PDB file of C-alpha atoms and ligand atoms in Angstrom:
ATOM      1  CA  MET A   1      -7.895  23.124  17.927  1.00  0.00           C
ATOM      2  CA  ARG A   2      -7.632  19.392  18.449  1.00  0.00           C
ATOM      3  CA  CYS A   3      -4.462  17.523  17.549  1.00  0.00           C
ATOM      4  CA  PRO A   4      -5.079  15.017  14.725  1.00  0.00           C
ATOM      5  CA  PHE A   5      -2.626  12.566  16.352  1.00  0.00           C
ATOM      6  CA  CYS A   6      -3.706  12.375  19.980  1.00  0.00           C
ATOM      7  CA  ASN A   7      -6.963  14.320  19.860  1.00  0.00           C
ATOM      8  CA  LEU A   8      -5.973  16.551  22.761  1.00  0.00           C
ATOM      9  CA  ASN A   9      -6.925  20.164  22.664  1.00  0.00           C
ATOM     10  CA  ARG A  10      -3.435  21.454  23.480  1.00  0.00           C
ATOM     11  CA  THR A  11      -2.211  22.849  20.211  1.00  0.00           C
ATOM     12  CA  LYS A  12      -0.466  26.144  19.796  1.00  0.00           C
ATOM     13  CA  VAL A  13       0.406  28.124  16.708  1.00  0.00           C
ATOM     14  CA  ILE A  14       4.128  28.196  15.991  1.00  0.00           C
ATOM     15  CA  ASP A  15       4.062  30.029  12.673  1.00  0.00           C
ATOM     16  CA  SER A  16       1.532  31.959  10.593  1.00  0.00           C
ATOM     17  CA  ARG A  17       1.944  33.171   7.094  1.00  0.00           C
ATOM     18  CA  VAL A  18      -0.139  34.492   4.307  1.00  0.00           C
ATOM     19  CA  VAL A  19      -0.203  32.311   1.202  1.00  0.00           C
ATOM     20  CA  ARG A  20      -1.964  32.001  -2.153  1.00  0.00           C
ATOM     21  CA  GLY A  21      -1.783  35.592  -3.180  1.00  0.00           C
ATOM     22  CA  GLY A  22      -3.013  36.707   0.157  1.00  0.00           C
ATOM     23  CA  ASP A  23      -6.323  34.986   0.749  1.00  0.00           C
ATOM     24  CA  GLU A  24      -5.194  32.169   2.996  1.00  0.00           C
ATOM     25  CA  ILE A  25      -3.221  31.918   6.170  1.00  0.00           C
ATOM     26  CA  ARG A  26      -1.094  28.853   6.659  1.00  0.00           C
ATOM     27  CA  ARG A  27      -0.545  28.040  10.283  1.00  0.00           C
ATOM     28  CA  ARG A  28       1.945  25.571  11.627  1.00  0.00           C
ATOM     29  CA  ARG A  29       0.597  24.113  14.814  1.00  0.00           C
ATOM     30  CA  GLN A  30       2.200  22.058  17.482  1.00  0.00           C
ATOM     31  CA  CYS A  31       0.572  19.821  20.023  1.00  0.00           C
ATOM     32  CA  ASP A  32       2.248  21.436  22.997  1.00  0.00           C
ATOM     33  CA  PRO A  33       4.417  18.913  24.899  1.00  0.00           C
ATOM     34  CA  GLU A  34       4.767  21.348  27.795  1.00  0.00           C
ATOM     35  CA  ASP A  35       1.029  21.246  28.180  1.00  0.00           C
ATOM     36  CA  GLY A  36       0.703  17.452  28.032  1.00  0.00           C
ATOM     37  CA  GLY A  37       0.514  17.236  24.255  1.00  0.00           C
ATOM     38  CA  CYS A  38       2.222  14.700  22.018  1.00  0.00           C
ATOM     39  CA  ASP A  39       4.495  17.180  20.205  1.00  0.00           C
ATOM     40  CA  GLY A  40       2.797  16.349  16.903  1.00  0.00           C
ATOM     41  CA  ARG A  41       2.957  19.034  14.245  1.00  0.00           C
ATOM     42  CA  PHE A  42       0.443  19.806  11.571  1.00  0.00           C
ATOM     43  CA  THR A  43      -0.573  22.560   9.220  1.00  0.00           C
ATOM     44  CA  THR A  44      -3.905  24.255   8.785  1.00  0.00           C
ATOM     45  CA  PHE A  45      -5.084  26.602   6.077  1.00  0.00           C
ATOM     46  CA  GLU A  46      -7.596  29.255   6.902  1.00  0.00           C
ATOM     47  CA  ARG A  47      -9.298  31.518   4.474  1.00  0.00           C
ATOM     48  CA  VAL A  48      -9.103  35.119   5.446  1.00  0.00           C
ATOM     49  CA  GLU A  49     -10.383  38.367   4.229  1.00  0.00           C
ATOM     50  CA  LEU A  50      -7.262  40.399   3.980  1.00  0.00           C
ATOM     51  CA  ARG A  51      -8.134  43.946   4.538  1.00  0.00           C
ATOM     52  CA  VAL A  52      -7.571  46.678   7.006  1.00  0.00           C
ATOM     53  CA  ALA A  53     -10.814  47.060   8.865  1.00  0.00           C
ATOM     54  CA  GLY A  54     -10.215  50.058  11.012  1.00  0.00           C
ATOM     55  CA  VAL A  55      -7.886  52.748  12.180  1.00  0.00           C
ATOM     56  CA  VAL A  56      -7.102  53.888  15.677  1.00  0.00           C
ATOM     57  CA  LYS A  57      -6.880  57.624  16.097  1.00  0.00           C
ATOM     58  CA  LYS A  58      -4.484  59.428  18.391  1.00  0.00           C
ATOM     59  CA  ASP A  59      -7.158  59.900  21.016  1.00  0.00           C
ATOM     60  CA  GLY A  60      -7.850  56.164  20.958  1.00  0.00           C
ATOM     61  CA  ARG A  61     -11.049  56.336  18.963  1.00  0.00           C
ATOM     62  CA  ARG A  62     -11.599  53.550  16.450  1.00  0.00           C
ATOM     63  CA  VAL A  63     -13.146  54.305  13.101  1.00  0.00           C
ATOM     64  CA  PRO A  64     -13.501  52.274   9.908  1.00  0.00           C
ATOM     65  CA  TYR A  65     -10.551  52.487   7.553  1.00  0.00           C
ATOM     66  CA  ASP A  66     -11.372  54.853   4.717  1.00  0.00           C
ATOM     67  CA  ARG A  67      -9.192  54.472   1.653  1.00  0.00           C
ATOM     68  CA  GLU A  68     -10.801  57.540   0.097  1.00  0.00           C
ATOM     69  CA  LYS A  69      -9.655  59.681   2.966  1.00  0.00           C
ATOM     70  CA  VAL A  70      -6.032  58.606   2.630  1.00  0.00           C
ATOM     71  CA  ARG A  71      -6.249  59.023  -1.125  1.00  0.00           C
ATOM     72  CA  SER A  72      -7.642  62.546  -0.962  1.00  0.00           C
ATOM     73  CA  GLY A  73      -4.908  63.565   1.474  1.00  0.00           C
ATOM     74  CA  LEU A  74      -2.366  62.193  -0.965  1.00  0.00           C
ATOM     75  CA  LEU A  75      -3.986  63.883  -3.955  1.00  0.00           C
ATOM     76  CA  ARG A  76      -3.927  67.226  -2.189  1.00  0.00           C
ATOM     77  CA  ALA A  77      -0.292  66.806  -1.244  1.00  0.00           C
ATOM     78  CA  THR A  78       0.785  65.696  -4.701  1.00  0.00           C
ATOM     79  CA  TRP A  79      -1.160  68.285  -6.689  1.00  0.00           C
ATOM     80  CA  LYS A  80       0.984  69.535  -9.576  1.00  0.00           C
ATOM     81  CA  THR A  81       3.896  67.306  -8.682  1.00  0.00           C
ATOM     82  CA  ARG A  82       5.409  64.440 -10.636  1.00  0.00           C
ATOM     83  CA  ILE A  83       3.459  61.931  -8.592  1.00  0.00           C
ATOM     84  CA  GLY A  84       0.540  60.647 -10.644  1.00  0.00           C
ATOM     85  CA  GLU A  85      -2.757  59.144  -9.556  1.00  0.00           C
ATOM     86  CA  GLU A  86      -1.666  55.714 -10.693  1.00  0.00           C
ATOM     87  CA  GLU A  87       1.322  55.857  -8.400  1.00  0.00           C
ATOM     88  CA  ILE A  88      -0.945  56.811  -5.538  1.00  0.00           C
ATOM     89  CA  GLU A  89      -3.204  53.837  -6.236  1.00  0.00           C
ATOM     90  CA  GLU A  90      -0.215  51.507  -6.249  1.00  0.00           C
ATOM     91  CA  PHE A  91       1.012  52.984  -3.022  1.00  0.00           C
ATOM     92  CA  LEU A  92      -2.397  52.530  -1.384  1.00  0.00           C
ATOM     93  CA  ASN A  93      -2.509  48.901  -2.508  1.00  0.00           C
ATOM     94  CA  ARG A  94       0.951  48.285  -1.106  1.00  0.00           C
ATOM     95  CA  LEU A  95       0.095  50.054   2.118  1.00  0.00           C
ATOM     96  CA  GLU A  96      -3.094  48.086   2.717  1.00  0.00           C
ATOM     97  CA  ARG A  97      -1.430  44.848   1.808  1.00  0.00           C
ATOM     98  CA  LYS A  98       1.446  45.496   4.131  1.00  0.00           C
ATOM     99  CA  PHE A  99      -0.818  45.843   7.151  1.00  0.00           C
ATOM    100  CA  ALA A 100      -3.147  43.080   6.052  1.00  0.00           C
ATOM    101  CA  GLU A 101      -0.313  40.601   5.640  1.00  0.00           C
ATOM    102  CA  ARG A 102       0.819  41.268   9.157  1.00  0.00           C
ATOM    103  CA  LEU A 103      -2.754  40.435  10.076  1.00  0.00           C
ATOM    104  CA  VAL A 104      -3.216  43.851  11.543  1.00  0.00           C
ATOM    105  CA  LYS A 105      -6.894  44.638  11.469  1.00  0.00           C
ATOM    106  CA  GLU A 106      -6.691  48.002  13.118  1.00  0.00           C
ATOM    107  CA  VAL A 107      -3.917  50.381  12.218  1.00  0.00           C
ATOM    108  CA  PRO A 108      -2.968  53.448  14.240  1.00  0.00           C
ATOM    109  CA  THR A 109      -3.410  56.561  12.069  1.00  0.00           C
ATOM    110  CA  ASP A 110       0.118  57.731  12.761  1.00  0.00           C
ATOM    111  CA  GLN A 111       1.472  54.505  11.257  1.00  0.00           C
ATOM    112  CA  ILE A 112      -0.433  55.233   8.070  1.00  0.00           C
ATOM    113  CA  GLY A 113       0.838  58.794   8.130  1.00  0.00           C
ATOM    114  CA  GLN A 114       4.374  57.561   8.600  1.00  0.00           C
ATOM    115  CA  GLN A 115       4.151  55.270   5.568  1.00  0.00           C
ATOM    116  CA  VAL A 116       2.731  58.104   3.505  1.00  0.00           C
ATOM    117  CA  LEU A 117       5.579  60.374   4.549  1.00  0.00           C
ATOM    118  CA  ILE A 118       8.204  57.785   3.658  1.00  0.00           C
ATOM    119  CA  PHE A 119       6.583  57.391   0.238  1.00  0.00           C
ATOM    120  CA  LEU A 120       6.337  61.131  -0.412  1.00  0.00           C
ATOM    121  CA  LYS A 121       9.792  61.917   0.872  1.00  0.00           C
ATOM    122  CA  ALA A 122      11.289  59.489  -1.600  1.00  0.00           C
ATOM    123  CA  LYS A 123       9.181  60.866  -4.460  1.00  0.00           C
ATOM    124  CA  ASP A 124       8.854  64.585  -4.161  1.00  0.00           C
ATOM    125  CA  PRO A 125       9.943  67.060  -1.455  1.00  0.00           C
ATOM    126  CA  VAL A 126       7.120  69.468  -2.259  1.00  0.00           C
ATOM    127  CA  ALA A 127       4.463  66.835  -1.724  1.00  0.00           C
ATOM    128  CA  TYR A 128       6.238  65.738   1.426  1.00  0.00           C
ATOM    129  CA  ILE A 129       6.217  69.215   2.902  1.00  0.00           C
ATOM    130  CA  ARG A 130       2.579  69.775   1.963  1.00  0.00           C
ATOM    131  CA  PHE A 131       1.548  66.563   3.637  1.00  0.00           C
ATOM    132  CA  MET A 132       3.676  67.340   6.676  1.00  0.00           C
ATOM    133  CA  SER A 133       2.175  70.816   7.002  1.00  0.00           C
ATOM    134  CA  VAL A 134      -1.321  69.344   7.191  1.00  0.00           C
ATOM    135  CA  TYR A 135      -0.774  66.102   9.072  1.00  0.00           C
ATOM    136  CA  GLY A 136       2.582  66.589  10.750  1.00  0.00           C
ATOM    137  CA  ASP A 137       2.768  66.828  14.478  1.00  0.00           C
ATOM    138  CA  PHE A 138       4.392  70.215  14.835  1.00  0.00           C
ATOM    139  CA  THR A 139       4.147  72.106  18.045  1.00  0.00           C
ATOM    140  CA  SER A 140       5.804  75.200  16.645  1.00  0.00           C
ATOM    141  CA  SER A 141       6.434  76.881  13.317  1.00  0.00           C
ATOM    142  CA  GLU A 142      10.104  76.726  14.249  1.00  0.00           C
ATOM    143  CA  GLN A 143      10.000  72.918  14.003  1.00  0.00           C
ATOM    144  CA  PHE A 144       8.412  73.142  10.604  1.00  0.00           C
ATOM    145  CA  LYS A 145      11.079  75.533   9.394  1.00  0.00           C
ATOM    146  CA  GLU A 146      13.754  73.148  10.618  1.00  0.00           C
ATOM    147  CA  LEU A 147      12.163  70.372   8.618  1.00  0.00           C
ATOM    148  CA  ILE A 148      12.226  72.427   5.440  1.00  0.00           C
ATOM    149  CA  ASP A 149      15.809  73.499   6.075  1.00  0.00           C
ATOM    150  CA  SER A 150      16.828  69.881   6.548  1.00  0.00           C
ATOM    151  CA  LEU A 151      15.280  68.978   3.205  1.00  0.00           C
ATOM    152  CA  ASP A 152      17.141  71.780   1.475  1.00  0.00           C
ATOM    153  CA  GLY A 153      20.355  70.319   2.768  1.00  0.00           C
ATOM    154  CA  GLU A 154      19.653  66.965   1.224  1.00  0.00           C
ATOM    155  CA  GLY A 155      19.163  68.169  -2.318  1.00  0.00           C
TER     156      GLY A 155
HETATM  157 ZN1   ZN B   1      -1.122  15.519  19.990  1.00  0.00          ZN
END
């Protein structure tokens, strides 16, 4: 991007943040003096579509982000618990927003799983264990038993 002061194309971004309820990015730019620029600073606003576009699976495959998939995993885990559908919707909104605001377009699946686990652990141990038993990375049943024992200790 050209500097509005000296017209050189030497600007760099020194800060980016999401503004206006999430549909614009404000970038502070500097005409880089180390690259022959004039050290002028200016701000640009760019409209963005804030959404998580894709997920990266453990094996490195990239697939489109599917909110329904995350939701159905959550619904299964929270069946007959105190966690209602509305709470799940709110959580999904927060989750997507969190990644979108960091301008992450592709999220590793284990990061999504981690956020889900943090949410469930705080809400309901039963839902947490159910989710863990399906999506957790256990190499032995012994590990799973340890997890359950550790939860018992916290109550
Ligand atoms: Zn300049």
